[in-house]
Coordinates of C-alpha atoms in Angstrom, one line a residue:
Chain A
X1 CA 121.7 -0.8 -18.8
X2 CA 121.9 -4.0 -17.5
X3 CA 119.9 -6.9 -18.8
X4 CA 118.5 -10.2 -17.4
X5 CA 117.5 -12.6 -20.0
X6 CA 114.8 -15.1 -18.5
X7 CA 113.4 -17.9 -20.9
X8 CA 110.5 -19.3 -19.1
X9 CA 108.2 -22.3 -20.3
X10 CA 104.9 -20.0 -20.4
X11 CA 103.2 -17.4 -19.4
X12 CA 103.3 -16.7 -15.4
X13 CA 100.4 -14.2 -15.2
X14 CA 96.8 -15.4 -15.1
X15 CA 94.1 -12.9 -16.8
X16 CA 92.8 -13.1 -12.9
X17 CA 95.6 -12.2 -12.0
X18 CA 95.6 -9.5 -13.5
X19 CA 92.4 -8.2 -13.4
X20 CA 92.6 -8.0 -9.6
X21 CA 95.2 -4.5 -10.3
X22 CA 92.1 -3.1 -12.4
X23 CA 90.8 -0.1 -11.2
X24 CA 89.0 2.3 -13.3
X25 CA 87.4 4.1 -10.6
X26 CA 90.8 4.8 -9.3
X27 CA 92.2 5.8 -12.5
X28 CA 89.3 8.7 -13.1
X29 CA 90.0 9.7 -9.4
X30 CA 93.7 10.2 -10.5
X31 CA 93.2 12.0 -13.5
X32 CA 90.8 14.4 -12.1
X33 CA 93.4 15.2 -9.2
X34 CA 95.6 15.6 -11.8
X35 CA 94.0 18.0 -14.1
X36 CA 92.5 20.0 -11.1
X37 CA 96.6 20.6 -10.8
X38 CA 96.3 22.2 -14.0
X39 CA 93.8 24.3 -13.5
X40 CA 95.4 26.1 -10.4
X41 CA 98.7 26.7 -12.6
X42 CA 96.3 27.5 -15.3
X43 CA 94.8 30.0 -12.5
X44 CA 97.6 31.7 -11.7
X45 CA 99.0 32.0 -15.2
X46 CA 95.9 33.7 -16.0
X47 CA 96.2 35.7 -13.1
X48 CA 100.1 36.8 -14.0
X49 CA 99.3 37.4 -17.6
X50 CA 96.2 39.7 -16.3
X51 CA 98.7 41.8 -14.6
X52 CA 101.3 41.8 -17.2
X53 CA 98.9 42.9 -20.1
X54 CA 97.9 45.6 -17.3
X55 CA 100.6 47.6 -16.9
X56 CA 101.4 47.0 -20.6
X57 CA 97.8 48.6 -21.3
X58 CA 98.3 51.3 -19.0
X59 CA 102.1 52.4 -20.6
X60 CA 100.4 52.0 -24.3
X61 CA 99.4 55.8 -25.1
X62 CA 99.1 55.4 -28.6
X63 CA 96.8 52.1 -29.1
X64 CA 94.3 51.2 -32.2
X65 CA 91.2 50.4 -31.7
X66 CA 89.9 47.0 -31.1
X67 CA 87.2 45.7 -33.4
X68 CA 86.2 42.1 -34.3
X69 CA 87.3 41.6 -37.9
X70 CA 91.2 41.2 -38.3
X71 CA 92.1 37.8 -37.8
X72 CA 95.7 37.9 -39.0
X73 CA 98.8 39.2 -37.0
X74 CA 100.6 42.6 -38.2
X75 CA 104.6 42.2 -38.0
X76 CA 106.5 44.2 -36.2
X77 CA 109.0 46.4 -37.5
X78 CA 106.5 47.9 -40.1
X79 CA 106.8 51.5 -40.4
X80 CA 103.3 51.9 -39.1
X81 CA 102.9 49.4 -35.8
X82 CA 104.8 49.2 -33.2
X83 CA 103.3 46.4 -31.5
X84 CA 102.3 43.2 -33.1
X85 CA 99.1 41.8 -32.1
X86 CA 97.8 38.1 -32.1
X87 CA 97.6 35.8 -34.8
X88 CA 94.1 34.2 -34.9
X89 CA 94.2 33.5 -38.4
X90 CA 92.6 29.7 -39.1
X91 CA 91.1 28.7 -42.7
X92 CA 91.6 25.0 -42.8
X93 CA 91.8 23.2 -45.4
X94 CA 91.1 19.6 -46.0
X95 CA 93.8 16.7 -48.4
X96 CA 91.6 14.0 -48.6
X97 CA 92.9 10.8 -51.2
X98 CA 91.0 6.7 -51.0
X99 CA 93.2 4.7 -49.0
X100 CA 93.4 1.8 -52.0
X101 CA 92.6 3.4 -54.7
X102 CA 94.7 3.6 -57.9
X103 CA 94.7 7.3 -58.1
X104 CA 95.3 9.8 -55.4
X105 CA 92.4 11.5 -56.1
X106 CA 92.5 14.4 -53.7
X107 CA 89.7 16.8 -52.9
X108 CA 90.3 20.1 -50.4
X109 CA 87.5 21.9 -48.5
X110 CA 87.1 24.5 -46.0
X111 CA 86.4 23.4 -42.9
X112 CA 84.5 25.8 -40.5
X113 CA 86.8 27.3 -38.1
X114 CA 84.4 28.0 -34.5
X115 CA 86.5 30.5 -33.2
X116 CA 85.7 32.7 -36.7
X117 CA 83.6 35.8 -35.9
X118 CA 84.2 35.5 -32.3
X119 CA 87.1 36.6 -30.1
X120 CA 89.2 37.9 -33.0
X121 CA 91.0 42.1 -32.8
X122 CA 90.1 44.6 -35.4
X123 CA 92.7 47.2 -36.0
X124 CA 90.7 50.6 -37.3
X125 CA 91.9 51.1 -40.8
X126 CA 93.3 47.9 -40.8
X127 CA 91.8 45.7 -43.9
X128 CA 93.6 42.0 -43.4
X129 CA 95.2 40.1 -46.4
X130 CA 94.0 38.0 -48.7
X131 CA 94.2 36.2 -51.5
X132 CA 94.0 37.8 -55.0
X133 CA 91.4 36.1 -56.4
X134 CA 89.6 35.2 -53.7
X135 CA 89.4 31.9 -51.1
X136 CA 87.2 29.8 -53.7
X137 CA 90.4 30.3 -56.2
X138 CA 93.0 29.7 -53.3
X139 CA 90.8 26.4 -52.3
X140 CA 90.5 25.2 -56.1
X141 CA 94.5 25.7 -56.4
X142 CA 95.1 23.7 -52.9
X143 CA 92.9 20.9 -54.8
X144 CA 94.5 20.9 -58.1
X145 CA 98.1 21.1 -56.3
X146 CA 98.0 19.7 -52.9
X147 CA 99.4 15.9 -53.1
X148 CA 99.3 13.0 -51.1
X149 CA 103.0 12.0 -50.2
X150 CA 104.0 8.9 -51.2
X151 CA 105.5 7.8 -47.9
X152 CA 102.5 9.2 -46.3
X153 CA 100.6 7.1 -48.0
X154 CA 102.2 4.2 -47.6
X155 CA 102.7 4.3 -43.8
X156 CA 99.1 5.7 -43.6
X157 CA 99.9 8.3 -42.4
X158 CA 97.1 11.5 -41.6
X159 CA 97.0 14.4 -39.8
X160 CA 97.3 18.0 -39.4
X161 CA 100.2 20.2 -41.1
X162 CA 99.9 23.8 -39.5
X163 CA 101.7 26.2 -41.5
X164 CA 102.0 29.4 -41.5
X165 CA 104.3 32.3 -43.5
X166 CA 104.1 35.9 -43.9
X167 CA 102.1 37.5 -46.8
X168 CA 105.1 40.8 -47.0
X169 CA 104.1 44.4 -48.1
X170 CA 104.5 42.9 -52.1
X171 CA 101.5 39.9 -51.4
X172 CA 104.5 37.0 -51.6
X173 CA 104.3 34.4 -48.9
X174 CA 108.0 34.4 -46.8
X175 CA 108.7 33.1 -44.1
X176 CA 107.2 29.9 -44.4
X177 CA 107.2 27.5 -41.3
X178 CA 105.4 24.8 -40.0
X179 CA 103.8 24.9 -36.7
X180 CA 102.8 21.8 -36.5
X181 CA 104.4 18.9 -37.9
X182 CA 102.7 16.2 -39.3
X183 CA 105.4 14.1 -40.9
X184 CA 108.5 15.4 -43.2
X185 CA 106.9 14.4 -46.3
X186 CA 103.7 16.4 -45.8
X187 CA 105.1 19.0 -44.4
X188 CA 107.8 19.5 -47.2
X189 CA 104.6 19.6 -49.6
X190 CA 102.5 21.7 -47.7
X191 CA 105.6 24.5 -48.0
X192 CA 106.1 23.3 -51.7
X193 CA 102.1 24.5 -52.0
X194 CA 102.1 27.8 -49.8
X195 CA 105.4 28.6 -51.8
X196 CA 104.0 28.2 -54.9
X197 CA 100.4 30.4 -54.5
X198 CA 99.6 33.1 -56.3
X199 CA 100.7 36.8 -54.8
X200 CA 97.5 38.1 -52.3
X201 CA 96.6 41.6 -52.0
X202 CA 98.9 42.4 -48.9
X203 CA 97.3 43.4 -45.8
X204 CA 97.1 47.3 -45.0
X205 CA 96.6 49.7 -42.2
X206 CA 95.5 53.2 -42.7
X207 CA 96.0 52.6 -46.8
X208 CA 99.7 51.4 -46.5
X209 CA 100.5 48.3 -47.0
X210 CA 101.7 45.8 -43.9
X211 CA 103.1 42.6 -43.7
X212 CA 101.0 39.9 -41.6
X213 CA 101.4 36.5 -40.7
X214 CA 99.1 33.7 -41.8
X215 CA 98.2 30.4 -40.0
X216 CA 96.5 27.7 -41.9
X217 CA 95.9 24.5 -41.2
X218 CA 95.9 21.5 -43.7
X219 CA 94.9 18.5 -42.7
X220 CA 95.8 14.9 -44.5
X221 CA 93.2 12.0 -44.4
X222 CA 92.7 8.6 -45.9
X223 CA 89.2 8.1 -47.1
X224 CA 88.3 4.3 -46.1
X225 CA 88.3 2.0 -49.9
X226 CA 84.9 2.8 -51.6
X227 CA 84.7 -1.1 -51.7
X228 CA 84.1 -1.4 -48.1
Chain B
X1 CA 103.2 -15.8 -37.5
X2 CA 101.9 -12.3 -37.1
X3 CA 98.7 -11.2 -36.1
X4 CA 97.9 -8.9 -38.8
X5 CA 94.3 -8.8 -37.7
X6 CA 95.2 -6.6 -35.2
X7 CA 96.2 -3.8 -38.0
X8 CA 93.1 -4.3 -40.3
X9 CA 89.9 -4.8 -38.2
X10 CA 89.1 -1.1 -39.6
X11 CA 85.7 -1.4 -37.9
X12 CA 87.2 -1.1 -34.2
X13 CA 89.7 1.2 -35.3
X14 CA 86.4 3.5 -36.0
X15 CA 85.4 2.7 -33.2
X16 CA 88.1 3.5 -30.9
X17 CA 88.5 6.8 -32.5
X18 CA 85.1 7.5 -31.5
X19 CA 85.5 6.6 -28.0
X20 CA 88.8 8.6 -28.2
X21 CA 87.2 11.7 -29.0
X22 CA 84.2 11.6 -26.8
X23 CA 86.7 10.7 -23.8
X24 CA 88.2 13.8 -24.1
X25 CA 85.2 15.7 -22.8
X26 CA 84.2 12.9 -20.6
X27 CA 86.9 11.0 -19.2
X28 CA 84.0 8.0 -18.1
X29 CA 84.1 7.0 -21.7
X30 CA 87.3 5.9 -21.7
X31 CA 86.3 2.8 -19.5
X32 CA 86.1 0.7 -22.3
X33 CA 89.8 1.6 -23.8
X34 CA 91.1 0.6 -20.3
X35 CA 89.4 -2.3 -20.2
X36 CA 90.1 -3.8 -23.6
X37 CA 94.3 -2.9 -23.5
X38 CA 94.8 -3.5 -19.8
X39 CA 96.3 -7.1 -19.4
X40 CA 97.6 -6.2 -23.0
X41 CA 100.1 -3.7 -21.4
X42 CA 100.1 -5.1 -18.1
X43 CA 101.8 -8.1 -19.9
X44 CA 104.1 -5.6 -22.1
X45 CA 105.3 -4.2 -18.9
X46 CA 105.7 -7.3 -16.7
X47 CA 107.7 -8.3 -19.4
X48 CA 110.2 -5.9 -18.9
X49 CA 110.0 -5.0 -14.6
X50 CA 109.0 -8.9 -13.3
X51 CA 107.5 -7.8 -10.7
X52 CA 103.9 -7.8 -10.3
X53 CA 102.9 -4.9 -7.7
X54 CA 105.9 -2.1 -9.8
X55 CA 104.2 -3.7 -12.9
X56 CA 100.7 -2.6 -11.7
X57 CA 101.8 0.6 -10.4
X58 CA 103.3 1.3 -14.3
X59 CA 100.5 0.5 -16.4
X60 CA 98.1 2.8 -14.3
X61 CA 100.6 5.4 -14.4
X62 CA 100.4 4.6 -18.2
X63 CA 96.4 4.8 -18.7
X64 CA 96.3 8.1 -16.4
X65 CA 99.2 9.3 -18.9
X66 CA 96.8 8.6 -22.1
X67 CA 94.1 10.0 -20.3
X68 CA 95.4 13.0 -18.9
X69 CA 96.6 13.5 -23.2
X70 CA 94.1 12.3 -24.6
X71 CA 93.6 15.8 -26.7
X72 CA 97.0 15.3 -28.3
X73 CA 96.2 11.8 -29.8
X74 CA 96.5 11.8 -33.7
X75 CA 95.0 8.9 -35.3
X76 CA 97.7 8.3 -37.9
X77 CA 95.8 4.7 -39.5
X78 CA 97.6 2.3 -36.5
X79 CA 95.4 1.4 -33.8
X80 CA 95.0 2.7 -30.6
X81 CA 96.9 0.1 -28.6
X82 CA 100.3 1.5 -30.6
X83 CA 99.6 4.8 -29.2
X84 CA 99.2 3.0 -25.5
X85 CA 102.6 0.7 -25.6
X86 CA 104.6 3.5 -27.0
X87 CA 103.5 5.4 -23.7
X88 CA 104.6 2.3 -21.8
X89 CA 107.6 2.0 -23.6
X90 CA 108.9 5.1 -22.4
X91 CA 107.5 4.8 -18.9
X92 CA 109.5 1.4 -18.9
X93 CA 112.9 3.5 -19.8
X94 CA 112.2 6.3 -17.7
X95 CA 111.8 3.9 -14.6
X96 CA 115.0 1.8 -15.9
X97 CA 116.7 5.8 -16.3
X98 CA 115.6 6.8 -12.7
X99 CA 116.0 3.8 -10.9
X100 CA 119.1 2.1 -12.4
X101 CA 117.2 -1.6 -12.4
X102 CA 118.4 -4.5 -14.2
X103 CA 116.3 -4.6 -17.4
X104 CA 114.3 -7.9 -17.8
X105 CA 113.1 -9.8 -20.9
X106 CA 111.0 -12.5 -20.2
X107 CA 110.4 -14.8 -23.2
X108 CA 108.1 -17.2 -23.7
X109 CA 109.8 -20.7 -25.4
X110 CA 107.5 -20.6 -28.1
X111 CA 108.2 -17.4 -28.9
X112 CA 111.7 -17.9 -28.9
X113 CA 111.3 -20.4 -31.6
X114 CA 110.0 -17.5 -34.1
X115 CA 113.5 -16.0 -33.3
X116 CA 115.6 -19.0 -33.8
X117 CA 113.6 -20.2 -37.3
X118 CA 114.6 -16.3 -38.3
X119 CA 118.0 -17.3 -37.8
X120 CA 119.0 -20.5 -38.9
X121 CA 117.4 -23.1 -40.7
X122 CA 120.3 -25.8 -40.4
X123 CA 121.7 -28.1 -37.9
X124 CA 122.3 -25.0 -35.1
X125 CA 119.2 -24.7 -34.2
X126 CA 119.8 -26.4 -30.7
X127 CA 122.9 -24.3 -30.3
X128 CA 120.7 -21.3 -31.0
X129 CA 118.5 -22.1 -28.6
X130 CA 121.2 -22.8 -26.1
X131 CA 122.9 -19.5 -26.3
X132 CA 120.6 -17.0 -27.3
X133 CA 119.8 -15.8 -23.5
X134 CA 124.0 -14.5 -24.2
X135 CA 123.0 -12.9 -27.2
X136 CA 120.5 -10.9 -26.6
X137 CA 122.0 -9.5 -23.6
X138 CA 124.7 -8.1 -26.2
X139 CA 122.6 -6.2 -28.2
X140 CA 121.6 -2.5 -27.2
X141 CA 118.5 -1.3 -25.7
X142 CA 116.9 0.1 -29.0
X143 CA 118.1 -3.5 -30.9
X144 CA 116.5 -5.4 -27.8
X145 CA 113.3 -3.6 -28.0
X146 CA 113.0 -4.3 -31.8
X147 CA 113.6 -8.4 -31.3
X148 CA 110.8 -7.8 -28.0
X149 CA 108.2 -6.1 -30.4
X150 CA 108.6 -8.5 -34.0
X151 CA 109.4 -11.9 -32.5
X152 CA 108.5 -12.4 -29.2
X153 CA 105.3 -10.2 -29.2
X154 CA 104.5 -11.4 -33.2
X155 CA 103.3 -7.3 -33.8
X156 CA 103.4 -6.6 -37.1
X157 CA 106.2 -4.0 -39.0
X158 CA 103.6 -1.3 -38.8
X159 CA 102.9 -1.8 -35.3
X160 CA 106.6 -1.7 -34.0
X161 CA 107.2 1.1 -36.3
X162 CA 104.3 3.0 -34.6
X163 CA 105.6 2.0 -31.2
X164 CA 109.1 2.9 -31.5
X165 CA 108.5 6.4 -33.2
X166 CA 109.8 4.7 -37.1
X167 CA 108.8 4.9 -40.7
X168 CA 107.8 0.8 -41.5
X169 CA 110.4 0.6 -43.5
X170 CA 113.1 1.7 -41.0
X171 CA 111.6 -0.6 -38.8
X172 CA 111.9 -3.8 -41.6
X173 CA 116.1 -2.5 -42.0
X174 CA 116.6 -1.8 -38.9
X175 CA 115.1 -5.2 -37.6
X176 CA 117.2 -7.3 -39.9
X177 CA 120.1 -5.5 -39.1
X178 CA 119.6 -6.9 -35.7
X179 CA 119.3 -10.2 -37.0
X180 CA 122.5 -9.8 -38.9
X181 CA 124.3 -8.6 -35.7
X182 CA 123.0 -11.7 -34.1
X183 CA 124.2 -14.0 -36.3
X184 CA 128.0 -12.5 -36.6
X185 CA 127.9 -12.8 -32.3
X186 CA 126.8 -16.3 -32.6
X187 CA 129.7 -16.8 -35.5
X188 CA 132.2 -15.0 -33.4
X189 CA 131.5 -16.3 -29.7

C-alpha cells in the first residue's frame, strides 16, 4: 500500500467543521433500514427451516415425546437415540476478583438463566445429567478452584468463557470446548476447571445411561477497588 | 505526554456501559455515544483518507457499524471509544483494500516532536525531523499504525493494544521494535 506522509503545521479541521457532517437522525434512519434487512432474511430462514423440520417430522416414525424438563442435548451414536436434539443447557456461573486488591479473592454464583423453565424438550424417560453432589457442591468447587488469570488481570480483561463438554455414559466430562472465547488465559482455566470436576451421575433415557452435552457459561469480572 | 485520563475516569466508563446496554433495545439512546466520539473519529479517519466528504461518509458508516452490533460489544475494562476506532481502523483498511488509495498520515508538528524526542536525544534531532516523512513511509502498515496510535495520537499502551486487537504488552514490544527499525533506516540511509 502506498503511503503519503504529510507533516502539516496544525490541525486543518475546525470542530464546526465537523459538526456540520453530524447527523444522528440520519444514522437511526440507516440502521433501522438496515436491520429491517435482517428481519426479511431472518423471515425467510424461519420460513425454510419451517419446512425443513417438516418433512423431517413427517419421515420421523419413531419420535419421543416432547416435555419441558430436559435441557441438555443427547449425543448421537448412543445405542438408544437416533437423533440428537438441542442443547439448551445454561447454568452460568459467575468469577468475580477486586480490581486492586492484593488477593484475587474470587466468589462464583449462579446467575438466573431466563430461558430456564421455558422453551426447553423433555424426552419421556429421559432424566438429564447432573452433578453428583449436587449444583450447590459444583458452585462451591467453581469458587474454591476457579482463578483469575494473571494476564487477564493485568490487561483487565472480563467477559464471558462459554464452555461446554460432554458428561459420557461413565459421568466424566470429554470433550471439552469452548464456545465462546473470552481470552486464551481464561479460557485455558475454564477447561483446567471443567476437567478437573468431580464425575456427575450421567444422563439416562429409559434407565440406560446416555452421554449429553453440557453448555455453561462462566463469566470473568473485575469488581471496581472497595476504596472507591 | 499521554492522556491517561482517558483510561481511568471509571465513572464514564460506567456510564457508557449503561448507555451501551440500554442502546441495544433502543437505538435513540445511543445519541449521546455519537455525539461525544464523533469529531474524535472523524479526526482518526481524516487522518488517514484527507478528504473531508469520503471522511464523513466513513465515520457514519462506522457509528451505523457499532450500532447495528451493539449486542456483541464486550466491555473488557478499556473504554468505549477503543471499541469505536478499532471499527474505524478496519473500515479505513477495507476502503484502502477495495479501492487501492494512497494511504495518508497526516501529522501534526507537535506531535511529531513526541516521535523524534523517542528517538534521539543528541545533536540529530534536526536531521530527524528532516527525514522522518522518508521513514515512516518505509515501515509497514501494522508498524505505521502503531507509531499513528502512541505518538501522534498520545493514546495510551492499553488503548492501542485494545485498538489493534494486542495484549498491552505486545503492544509496548512491538512499539519499540518499531522504534528500533526506525533508528537502523535513519543509520543506514
Amino acid at each position: 500500500m502506498k503511503q503519503r506522509i504529510q507533516i502539516m503545521k496544525q490541525s486543518t479541521l475546525t470542530d464546526d467543521e465537523i459538526e456540520a457532517y453530524q447527523d444522528f437522525d440520519s444514522l437511526i434512519k440507516q440502521a433501522h433500514s438496515t436491520s429491517n434487512k435482517w428481519v426479511y432474511y431472518a423471515g425467510g430462514a424461519i420460513a425454510i427451516t419451517a419446512v425443513v423440520v417438516s418433512i423431517w417430522w413427517k419421515g420421523q416414525q419413531e419420535i419421543p415425546t416432547l416435555s419441558d424438563k430436559a435441557n441438555q442435548e443427547i449425543l448421537p451414536n448412543t445405542p438408544v437415540v437416533n437423533k440428537p436434539e438441542k442443547i439448551v443447557l445454561a447454568d452460568s456461573l459467575l468469577a468475580v476478583v477486586p480490581e486492586k486488591g492484593a488477593l484475587p479473592e474470587k466468589k462464583t454464583e449462579k446467575v438466573d438463566d431466563k430461558a430456564s423453565g421455558e422453551n426447553k424438550l423433555k424426552l419421556v424417560g429421559y432424566k438429564q445429567a447432573e452433578p453428583a453432589g449436587g449444583y450447590e457442591r459444583l458452585y462451591n468447587y467453581f469458587n474454591q478452584e476457579l482463578h483469575y488469570p494473571e494476564s487477564a488481570l493485568r490487561d483487565s480483561i472480563q467477559g464471558v468463557v462459554v464452555i461446554d463438554f460432554v458428561i459420557n455414559i461413565f459421568g466424566k466430562p470429554e470433550q471439552i470446548r469452548i464456545q465462546q472465547s473470552l481470552d486464551k488465559a481464561c479460557d485455558t482455566e475454564a477447561i483446567r476447571v471443567i476437567g478437573n470436576m468431580e464425575p456427575w451421575l450421567p444422563a439416562s433415557l429409559n434407565g440406560k445411561p446416555v452421554s449429553a452435552r453440557v453448555s455453561v457459561p462462566l463469566t470473568f469480572q473485575l469488581l471496581k477497588p472497595i476504596q472507591e | 505526554m499521554v492522556d491517561t485520563e482517558r483510561l481511568n475516569n471509571k465513572p464514564d466508563i460506567e456510564q457508557e456501559v449503561v448507555l451501551i446496554r440500554k442502546a441495544v433495545d433502543n437505538p435513540a439512546e445511543f445519541s449521546p455515544l455519537y455525539d461525544k466520539y464523533f469529531k474524535e473519529i472523524f479526526r482518526y479517519i481524516f487522518k488517514r483518507m484527507g478528504e473531508k466528504e469520503l471522511t464523513a461518509d466513513l465515520t457514519q458508516q462506522v457509528f451505523l457499524n457499532a450500532l447495528t452490533n451493539l449486542g456483541k460489544y464486550q466491555f473488557r475494562g478499556a473504554p468505549f471509544a477503543a471499541w469505536l476506532y478499532r471499527i474505524a481502523s478496519n473500515q479505513c483498511m477495507d476502503y484502502f483494500r477495495k479501492n487501492k488509495r494512497i494511504r495518508h498520515v497526516l501529522i501534526d508538528e507537535s506531535a511529531l516532536i513526541n516521535l523524534v524526542d523517542e528517538l534521539t536525544s543528541d545533536q540529530t534531532i534536526e536531521e530527524w525531523h528532516q527525514r522522518l516523512p522518508q521513514i515512516l513511509e518505509l515501515l509497514t502498515e501494522p508498524e505505521l499504525q502503531l507509531i499513528e496510535l502512541r505518538f501522534f495520537e498520545a493514546r495510551p499502551f492499553k488503548e492501542v493494544a485494545e485498538i489493534l486487537d494486542l495484549t498491552e504488552n505486545n503492544a509496548k514490544v512491538r512499539t519499540y521494535r518499531v522504534l528500533d527499525k526506525m533508528k537502523k533506516l535513519f543509520v543506514q540511509q
